XYZ file of C-alpha atoms in Angstrom:
617
model
C 37.972 1.863 -31.451
C 41.451 3.169 -30.440
C 41.479 6.359 -28.739
C 45.211 7.079 -28.887
C 48.460 5.129 -29.814
C 48.927 2.170 -27.309
C 52.057 3.286 -25.658
C 51.112 6.749 -25.304
C 51.813 8.106 -21.598
C 50.083 11.020 -19.764
C 51.960 13.294 -17.248
C 51.041 15.868 -14.913
C 52.620 18.345 -17.542
C 50.581 16.955 -20.188
C 47.436 17.387 -17.917
C 48.498 20.960 -17.175
C 49.105 21.642 -21.050
C 45.918 19.710 -22.226
C 43.626 22.819 -22.423
C 41.157 21.191 -19.879
C 40.212 24.708 -18.603
C 39.420 25.855 -21.990
C 37.294 22.782 -22.966
C 35.229 23.073 -19.798
C 34.664 26.815 -20.356
C 33.780 26.370 -23.997
C 31.145 23.890 -23.206
C 27.791 23.849 -21.306
C 28.392 23.708 -17.492
C 25.524 21.410 -16.712
C 27.215 18.918 -14.388
C 29.412 15.959 -15.178
C 27.774 14.704 -18.065
C 28.389 17.983 -19.939
C 32.018 18.036 -18.587
C 32.450 14.397 -20.162
C 31.070 15.672 -23.413
C 33.316 18.651 -23.500
C 36.427 16.826 -22.541
C 36.013 13.999 -24.610
C 35.497 16.384 -27.621
C 38.664 18.286 -26.973
C 40.572 14.798 -26.477
C 39.435 13.742 -30.065
C 40.661 17.086 -31.431
C 43.915 16.729 -29.618
C 44.677 13.257 -31.071
C 43.671 14.357 -34.534
C 46.173 17.345 -34.198
C 48.937 14.784 -33.110
C 49.196 15.764 -29.427
C 48.855 12.235 -28.202
C 50.023 12.742 -24.474
C 47.445 15.695 -24.031
C 44.703 13.727 -25.767
C 45.170 10.772 -23.535
C 45.286 13.314 -20.590
C 41.879 14.637 -21.680
C 40.480 11.159 -22.097
C 41.362 10.243 -18.557
C 39.849 13.376 -17.276
C 36.634 12.593 -19.535
C 36.298 9.057 -18.291
C 36.467 10.311 -14.578
C 33.648 12.759 -15.462
C 31.546 10.250 -17.453
C 30.445 8.262 -14.095
C 27.307 8.855 -12.271
C 27.648 9.598 -8.405
C 25.630 7.063 -6.325
C 26.052 8.841 -2.794
C 23.920 6.067 -1.213
C 26.638 3.637 -1.370
C 29.925 4.074 0.489
C 31.889 1.195 -1.423
C 30.504 1.834 -4.931
C 29.826 5.489 -5.176
C 30.286 5.410 -8.821
C 28.037 3.870 -11.625
C 28.534 3.721 -15.512
C 26.710 6.454 -17.237
C 25.681 3.910 -20.001
C 25.008 0.297 -20.425
C 24.066 -1.068 -23.795
C 24.572 -4.543 -25.786
C 26.858 -5.887 -23.136
C 29.135 -2.774 -22.903
C 29.416 -0.027 -20.531
C 30.993 3.300 -19.920
C 33.841 3.628 -17.524
C 33.972 2.697 -13.740
C 36.702 3.176 -11.137
C 38.073 -0.229 -11.825
C 38.853 0.866 -15.291
C 41.551 3.112 -14.248
C 45.300 1.836 -13.829
C 47.399 2.528 -10.766
C 49.475 5.092 -12.786
C 46.258 6.773 -13.669
C 45.277 7.193 -10.020
C 48.520 8.352 -9.046
C 48.413 10.838 -11.954
C 45.000 12.053 -10.538
C 46.607 12.293 -7.101
C 49.450 14.510 -8.196
C 47.204 16.694 -10.271
C 44.032 17.019 -7.888
C 45.354 19.469 -5.605
C 46.148 22.273 -8.169
C 42.881 21.851 -9.886
C 40.735 25.210 -9.370
C 37.456 23.823 -10.930
C 35.641 22.449 -7.944
C 33.571 19.809 -10.010
C 36.634 18.416 -11.466
C 38.680 18.683 -8.187
C 35.988 16.871 -6.208
C 35.812 14.047 -8.745
C 39.617 13.499 -9.033
C 40.041 13.669 -5.227
C 37.108 11.362 -4.582
C 38.523 8.732 -7.267
C 41.757 8.959 -5.603
C 40.337 8.241 -2.007
C 38.586 5.271 -3.492
C 41.295 3.678 -5.461
C 44.620 4.377 -3.938
C 46.154 2.084 -1.287
C 46.477 2.540 1.545
C 43.754 5.284 1.602
C 44.727 8.761 2.317
C 42.360 10.929 4.176
C 43.574 14.112 2.767
C 41.946 13.066 -0.694
C 38.714 12.736 1.193
C 39.079 15.919 2.818
C 39.850 17.602 -0.520
C 36.857 15.887 -2.004
C 34.569 17.063 0.736
C 35.796 20.704 0.584
C 35.542 20.728 -3.099
C 31.848 19.127 -3.065
C 30.989 21.807 -0.604
C 31.936 24.643 -3.119
C 29.007 23.706 -5.430
C 26.119 26.145 -5.144
C 22.837 25.030 -3.296
C 20.462 26.714 -5.814
C 17.758 25.183 -7.941
C 19.590 25.229 -11.094
C 23.012 23.690 -9.769
C 20.789 21.060 -7.821
C 19.098 19.438 -10.660
C 22.495 19.323 -12.473
C 24.071 17.288 -9.806
C 24.934 19.340 -6.789
C 22.246 17.268 -4.816
C 24.359 14.109 -5.296
C 27.611 15.903 -4.600
C 26.521 17.248 -1.404
C 25.233 14.030 -0.293
C 28.410 12.441 -1.050
C 30.308 15.048 0.914
C 28.161 14.121 3.940
C 28.674 10.456 3.398
C 32.498 11.075 3.212
C 32.452 13.225 6.282
C 30.610 10.550 8.190
C 32.979 7.873 7.049
C 35.888 10.011 8.432
C 34.327 10.891 11.771
C 36.525 12.910 13.979
C 39.068 12.972 11.176
C 36.816 15.501 9.196
C 37.091 18.032 11.961
C 34.061 20.421 12.157
C 33.146 19.754 8.444
C 29.755 18.131 9.368
C 28.645 21.240 11.324
C 29.978 23.319 8.646
C 27.821 21.290 5.879
C 24.816 21.632 8.352
C 25.171 25.263 8.573
C 25.394 25.751 4.827
C 22.583 23.659 4.099
C 20.411 25.353 6.608
C 21.506 28.747 5.151
C 20.411 27.695 1.807
C 17.047 26.763 3.059
C 16.627 30.008 4.849
C 17.543 31.813 1.740
C 15.378 29.994 -0.454
C 12.022 31.571 -1.831
C 8.801 30.602 -3.386
C 10.224 31.686 -6.757
C 12.653 28.699 -6.137
C 9.824 26.245 -6.341
C 11.104 23.033 -5.094
C 14.310 24.169 -3.486
C 13.268 24.532 0.072
C 11.517 21.068 -0.191
C 14.653 19.431 -1.763
C 16.951 20.872 0.850
C 14.761 20.043 3.716
C 14.378 16.259 2.405
C 18.195 16.360 2.285
C 18.400 17.499 5.952
C 15.856 14.894 7.041
C 17.531 12.102 5.147
C 20.866 12.721 7.154
C 19.324 13.744 10.259
C 20.829 17.161 10.130
C 18.913 20.471 11.363
C 17.096 18.713 14.053
C 17.534 21.726 16.572
C 15.879 23.944 13.784
C 12.856 21.522 13.228
C 10.309 24.173 14.260
C 11.471 26.909 11.988
C 11.943 24.377 9.048
C 8.323 22.967 9.613
C 6.904 26.452 9.766
C 8.460 27.905 6.588
C 7.384 24.474 4.666
C 3.830 25.177 5.927
C 4.060 29.069 4.636
C 5.331 27.990 1.281
C 2.421 25.364 1.167
C -0.214 27.759 1.972
C 1.082 30.214 -0.555
C 1.169 27.638 -3.233
C -2.500 26.624 -2.248
C -3.831 30.229 -2.533
C -2.248 30.336 -5.952
C -3.924 27.239 -7.056
C -0.735 25.549 -7.455
C -2.107 22.315 -5.789
C 0.523 19.926 -6.857
C 3.355 21.790 -5.184
C 1.016 22.928 -2.145
C 0.539 19.047 -1.468
C 4.104 18.542 -1.631
C 5.095 21.229 0.684
C 2.073 20.262 3.098
C 3.496 16.613 3.232
C 6.884 17.867 3.881
C 5.663 20.250 6.587
C 3.663 17.517 8.290
C 6.738 15.286 8.463
C 8.797 17.990 9.961
C 6.110 18.814 12.520
C 6.053 15.277 13.506
C 9.729 15.343 14.032
C 9.604 18.055 16.432
C 6.829 16.221 18.507
C 4.227 18.678 17.380
C 1.574 16.207 16.638
C -1.311 18.706 16.426
C 0.393 20.717 13.713
C 1.537 17.391 11.857
C -2.223 16.394 11.665
C -3.236 19.786 10.644
C -0.862 19.523 7.776
C -1.953 16.126 6.843
C -5.533 17.349 6.670
C -4.450 20.104 4.224
C -2.858 17.518 2.263
C -5.838 15.539 1.982
C -8.055 18.579 1.102
C -5.479 19.195 -1.641
C -6.291 15.892 -3.133
C -10.123 16.811 -3.044
C -9.458 20.092 -4.779
C -7.667 18.397 -7.546
C -10.645 16.187 -7.965
C -13.071 18.726 -8.207
C -10.803 20.773 -10.423
C -10.397 17.771 -12.943
C -14.197 17.188 -12.970
C -14.907 20.889 -13.844
C -11.930 21.109 -16.552
C -12.449 21.379 -20.273
C -11.646 17.530 -20.359
C -13.265 16.089 -17.135
C -12.225 12.652 -16.132
C -14.092 10.660 -13.506
C -11.463 7.857 -13.564
C -8.576 10.565 -12.643
C -11.080 12.245 -10.106
C -11.452 8.777 -8.501
C -7.757 8.306 -7.939
C -7.583 11.736 -6.409
C -10.390 10.980 -3.933
C -8.678 7.811 -3.032
C -5.533 9.615 -2.311
C -7.694 11.958 0.002
C -9.085 9.011 1.746
C -5.728 7.328 2.272
C -4.202 10.542 3.679
C -7.030 11.402 5.911
C -6.462 7.771 7.571
C -2.820 8.812 8.287
C -4.354 11.418 11.181
C -3.821 9.870 14.462
C -7.199 8.920 16.344
C -6.583 11.682 18.987
C -6.618 14.292 16.337
C -9.476 13.077 14.057
C -12.340 14.740 15.756
C -10.213 18.315 15.556
C -10.235 17.661 11.775
C -13.334 15.964 11.086
C -11.535 13.057 9.673
C -14.056 10.348 10.112
C -16.871 12.467 8.770
C -14.782 13.556 5.623
C -13.653 9.868 5.037
C -17.402 8.834 4.887
C -18.243 11.870 2.586
C -15.251 11.039 0.411
C -16.184 7.450 0.240
C -19.424 8.437 -1.537
C -17.461 10.773 -4.004
C -15.138 8.115 -4.868
C -17.831 5.506 -5.394
C -19.778 7.874 -7.571
C -16.589 8.918 -9.700
C -15.789 5.264 -9.966
C -19.149 4.178 -11.283
C -18.917 7.020 -13.797
C -15.400 6.273 -14.876
C -16.573 2.921 -16.338
C -17.674 4.538 -19.518
C -14.343 6.413 -19.986
C -12.237 3.287 -19.831
C -10.486 2.018 -22.798
C -8.946 -1.453 -23.381
C -6.178 -2.602 -25.754
C -7.368 -5.530 -27.489
C -7.022 -7.458 -30.606
C -9.665 -9.380 -32.632
C -7.205 -12.300 -32.687
C -4.407 -13.472 -30.380
C -1.843 -11.499 -32.508
C 0.807 -10.461 -29.928
C 2.650 -8.365 -32.437
C -0.099 -5.792 -32.648
C -0.231 -5.704 -28.793
C 3.608 -5.322 -28.758
C 3.551 -2.366 -31.038
C 0.806 -0.708 -29.360
C 2.637 -0.990 -25.979
C 5.864 0.161 -27.398
C 4.352 3.261 -28.994
C 2.575 3.923 -25.823
C 5.889 4.509 -24.037
C 8.339 5.375 -26.876
C 9.374 9.029 -27.559
C 7.852 10.306 -24.353
C 9.481 12.426 -21.413
C 10.606 10.447 -18.450
C 7.474 11.540 -16.452
C 5.163 10.725 -19.282
C 6.853 7.437 -20.066
C 6.485 6.346 -16.577
C 2.859 7.340 -16.611
C 2.292 5.420 -19.880
C 4.041 2.371 -18.473
C 2.162 2.246 -15.119
C -0.917 2.409 -16.999
C -0.118 0.211 -19.971
C -2.742 -2.207 -18.693
C -5.702 -1.429 -16.662
C -5.398 -4.184 -14.263
C -7.486 -7.087 -13.595
C -11.317 -6.425 -13.697
C -12.755 -8.980 -11.209
C -16.532 -8.564 -12.319
C -15.575 -9.395 -15.760
C -13.323 -12.440 -14.861
C -16.113 -13.637 -12.838
C -18.578 -13.287 -15.614
C -16.346 -15.017 -18.113
C -15.500 -17.793 -15.728
C -19.171 -18.466 -14.846
C -19.869 -18.372 -18.692
C -17.087 -21.001 -19.257
C -18.513 -23.206 -16.459
C -22.029 -23.125 -17.994
C -20.832 -23.942 -21.561
C -18.523 -26.469 -20.329
C -20.032 -28.032 -17.149
C -18.328 -31.523 -17.452
C -15.183 -30.101 -16.444
C -16.521 -28.569 -13.374
C -18.411 -31.639 -12.307
C -15.307 -33.404 -11.248
C -13.009 -32.302 -8.225
C -9.468 -31.248 -9.065
C -6.098 -31.503 -7.249
C -3.396 -28.950 -7.635
C 0.193 -30.045 -7.027
C 3.381 -28.100 -6.620
C 6.458 -28.456 -8.667
C 7.965 -30.982 -6.185
C 4.792 -33.159 -6.128
C 3.124 -31.776 -3.118
C -0.730 -31.500 -3.094
C -1.260 -27.823 -2.369
C -4.893 -27.349 -3.305
C -7.919 -29.183 -3.867
C -11.057 -27.764 -5.816
C -14.311 -29.498 -5.173
C -16.689 -30.661 -7.849
C -19.393 -28.004 -8.831
C -22.880 -29.150 -7.944
C -26.221 -28.503 -9.747
C -27.704 -27.026 -6.445
C -27.231 -23.550 -4.757
C -24.920 -21.230 -6.770
C -23.948 -19.842 -3.358
C -22.899 -22.924 -1.834
C -19.313 -23.189 -0.679
C -18.289 -25.914 -3.219
C -19.706 -23.950 -6.178
C -17.953 -20.619 -4.872
C -14.747 -22.580 -4.532
C -15.207 -23.920 -8.025
C -15.924 -20.414 -9.423
C -12.963 -18.981 -7.833
C -10.384 -21.498 -8.996
C -11.651 -20.899 -12.622
C -11.291 -17.223 -11.933
C -7.761 -17.529 -10.876
C -7.005 -19.883 -13.845
C -8.235 -17.221 -16.319
C -6.515 -14.468 -14.356
C -3.096 -16.254 -14.752
C -3.599 -16.767 -18.494
C -4.445 -13.079 -19.041
C -1.331 -12.112 -17.017
C 0.985 -14.181 -19.396
C -0.298 -12.284 -22.406
C -0.092 -8.886 -20.645
C 3.412 -9.352 -19.399
C 4.845 -10.592 -22.861
C 2.807 -8.369 -24.945
C 2.481 -5.208 -23.000
C 4.632 -4.747 -19.900
C 7.790 -6.228 -20.979
C 8.119 -4.430 -24.473
C 7.262 -1.267 -22.659
C 9.705 -1.906 -20.007
C 12.590 -2.288 -22.593
C 11.743 0.909 -24.151
C 11.456 2.806 -20.878
C 14.963 1.452 -19.853
C 16.441 2.212 -23.391
C 15.266 5.786 -23.525
C 15.524 6.880 -19.690
C 18.121 6.303 -16.908
C 16.293 6.376 -13.709
C 18.037 6.107 -10.274
C 16.859 4.625 -7.011
C 16.226 8.230 -5.569
C 13.841 8.673 -8.422
C 11.694 5.779 -7.145
C 12.135 6.858 -3.552
C 10.854 10.130 -4.415
C 7.838 8.723 -6.015
C 7.136 6.437 -2.961
C 7.791 9.355 -0.531
C 4.787 11.262 -2.107
C 2.512 8.186 -2.564
C -0.090 8.236 -0.002
C -0.882 4.515 -0.013
C 2.954 3.817 1.154
C 3.265 3.813 4.929
C 5.491 6.489 6.147
C 8.451 4.313 7.451
C 8.438 2.004 4.417
C 8.686 4.792 1.513
C 12.541 4.029 1.322
C 12.155 0.313 1.008
C 9.234 0.605 -1.502
C 11.248 2.834 -3.758
C 14.300 0.341 -3.542
C 12.005 -2.327 -4.418
C 10.476 -0.636 -7.540
C 14.015 0.471 -8.522
C 15.301 -3.066 -8.454
C 12.787 -4.340 -10.796
C 13.482 -1.395 -13.049
C 17.042 -2.347 -12.841
C 16.214 -5.959 -13.944
C 16.914 -7.525 -10.548
C 13.525 -9.040 -9.856
C 15.041 -11.470 -7.233
C 15.591 -8.370 -4.887
C 12.594 -6.741 -6.212
C 10.206 -9.690 -4.862
C 12.372 -10.077 -1.663
C 11.493 -6.443 -0.704
C 8.494 -5.702 -2.540
C 6.068 -8.540 -1.425
C 6.400 -8.173 2.396
C 6.135 -4.452 1.958
C 2.776 -4.979 0.246
C 1.729 -7.144 3.124
C 2.624 -4.281 5.542
C 1.025 -1.915 3.441
C -2.378 -3.806 3.519
C -1.848 -4.530 7.376
C -1.209 -0.776 7.784
C -4.293 0.500 6.002
C -6.399 -1.993 7.676
C -5.271 -0.865 11.105
C -5.689 2.747 10.260
C -9.229 1.906 9.535
C -9.629 0.558 12.836
C -9.639 -3.252 11.603
C -8.288 -5.883 13.981
C -5.201 -7.503 12.119
C -4.078 -10.037 14.981
C -5.060 -13.299 16.555
C -4.444 -14.665 20.065
C -3.406 -18.128 20.112
C -4.112 -20.848 22.753
C -1.121 -19.782 24.933
C -2.415 -16.135 24.846
C 0.254 -14.750 22.388
C -0.967 -12.164 19.968
C 0.273 -12.700 16.566
C -0.049 -10.817 13.332
C -2.250 -12.298 10.650
C -0.688 -13.171 7.340
C -1.610 -11.486 3.985
C -4.011 -14.392 3.208
C -5.980 -13.835 6.052
C -5.878 -10.083 5.821
C -7.267 -10.188 2.416
C -10.360 -12.213 3.620
C -11.431 -9.175 5.920
C -14.471 -7.543 4.471
C -12.920 -4.231 4.813
C -10.035 -5.097 2.555
C -12.427 -4.669 -0.355
C -13.801 -1.577 0.877
C -10.334 0.071 1.311
C -8.555 -1.344 -1.657
C -11.209 -1.891 -4.156
C -12.854 -5.117 -5.545
C -10.233 -5.446 -8.377
C -7.179 -4.776 -6.409
C -8.199 -7.050 -3.583
C -8.868 -9.708 -6.239
C -5.434 -9.358 -7.678
C -3.503 -9.343 -4.319
C -5.460 -12.621 -3.306
C -5.136 -14.218 -6.658
C -1.468 -13.202 -7.475
C -0.042 -13.384 -3.930
C -2.086 -15.513 -1.526
C -3.839 -18.289 -3.400
C -2.576 -21.710 -4.082
C -4.493 -21.918 -7.299
C -2.548 -19.130 -8.637
C 1.213 -17.939 -8.545
C 0.917 -17.874 -4.644
C 3.988 -15.413 -4.593
C 3.785 -14.482 -1.113
C 3.707 -17.819 0.476
C 6.115 -19.265 -2.024
C 8.515 -16.436 -1.193
C 7.919 -16.666 2.586
C 8.596 -20.338 2.565
C 11.744 -20.146 0.389
C 10.222 -22.090 -2.346
C 10.885 -19.586 -5.260
C 14.079 -20.356 -7.341
C 15.941 -17.548 -8.892
C 14.416 -18.392 -12.346
C 10.827 -18.370 -10.845
C 11.671 -14.861 -9.191
C 11.942 -13.713 -13.033
C 8.685 -15.335 -14.176
C 5.732 -13.461 -15.826
C 3.924 -13.544 -12.569
C 7.089 -12.041 -10.729
C 7.174 -9.189 -13.389
C 3.757 -8.604 -13.183
C 3.732 -8.372 -9.408
C 6.474 -5.728 -9.546
C 4.429 -3.718 -12.168
C 1.353 -3.922 -10.023
C 3.667 -2.388 -7.254
C 4.596 0.356 -9.810
C 0.921 0.958 -10.789
C -0.209 1.042 -7.106
C 2.464 3.498 -5.843
C 3.022 5.585 -8.996
C -0.481 6.493 -10.321
C -1.461 9.155 -7.523
C 1.862 10.876 -8.175
C 1.522 10.400 -11.964
C -1.863 12.019 -12.060
C -0.937 14.901 -9.995
C 2.062 15.469 -12.174
C 0.111 15.171 -15.394
C -2.203 17.914 -14.069
C 0.663 20.264 -13.209
C 2.355 19.486 -16.651
C -0.903 20.406 -18.503
C -1.243 23.579 -16.477
C 2.352 24.550 -17.325
C 1.805 23.969 -20.998
C -1.411 26.114 -21.146
């Protein structure tokens, strides 16, 4: 659709006379997206009134404001706001050289910091040779944006992070701006109050992300602790946990291991309080309580051994294991399964779509992460035993499994008539279980996960920072791997399962190893030369404590999906470079990514749902 006549030109004068100030003032000032809407509406009006040059000027400004800021990337800091049906909204490469020169001439006289920052940043990115003055202009404009809760969620977070990124790029050329930025952020942190809800947490996270405020670490940690305890007293358990977690990280940065452990213990007890509250609520749920107890267990395991006696960590872990087992047993009666009397995938697809469709972002993610309960090892074992009894002939003969290139990768012995607990019979049963598990995954991915994911992508635009935020607050993810885990989950959401698998599977292995070590389990072996090596995931999953820590169902899935030659064997296939690009997008690969979402997201989701329910009441 033509916006304006083909040969229409825009000039600095047409920009000045376009009425851009009035357009922005008349609209809702809610960040760049609202600016894009206001400017594009004004552009259409100008064209309808025959003001072609002014209309084109407004369209250029609208396109500049339409892009999403991606401060984590130095080379590609802007992303399209929308991608649909093979088309997208504007990117920097869409601007002609004449447009960039026009922005360069106009940027210095713009008195709106949002618009000035965007124009100067685009000029810095696109003009050749680059001019540091435009980067400095962008930095100074970004720094004018308020550091308050309302502006933060409308885009000032990304803007301040972009200012930091540009300042680091310029190094000494930025003068004293980094110190000034640090001072401004610290001032915003000091000024923040409990009524600002998450502002102090957000600001402290930004300081930590960019390694700023290190000299103020003790005071930052102390204030985060005070806010955490205040929320805890008021019964706002979700916010209290987030602040206890942040306080623990900041105390750890300062070297105060004792206080860090104390905050971790408070965080763990917050999960326990959440479980007790859910069990005593009007709609009690043992299933949700079990997930809270699990989070408490995982959190207690983070406490260093030197501090465990102080906080009775080992005793609490034993007590919480009992509560977890009790809640888990009772939750069986609460579980529902999406099923169909016949293999009618259309009904399953419709159910999956409706589970996600029309919900808020958080509720949609929650529905997606729980669109499928996950494999139930006991039921798969029971069904496999039944099939072997009813069709014994197929089990009497041994079987050989070959890879795609003709290699023998696994052999299953024939099932005998003797002891059911013999090694041969156990191996046959296991192979049968993995086979039925694989068949189930095909239906789950095509009928539930993929349709729900398409709706999630269509109705919501999530960023990598959102997944990192979730991973940061998931106690099952090791502290130093939260960024990687968040990026892996985002890659799959962004339809890049090749990257998702490359990051996710090694991080799952590290997560398993990390939790086993935290439980005091030896995860290494010493070879004949006296060299101590870490065991691989296949070996780790055979350790008895793995089932105790991760539960029977998840342990089965990690073994069958990632480690076993009778199944997809994704971990070993990936480690040996045997997965092609196409195979990285198979139903098994998609399921592995979704399983990562489920593992990492559910504790966050349960807490968020509790907070939302309380807010609505």
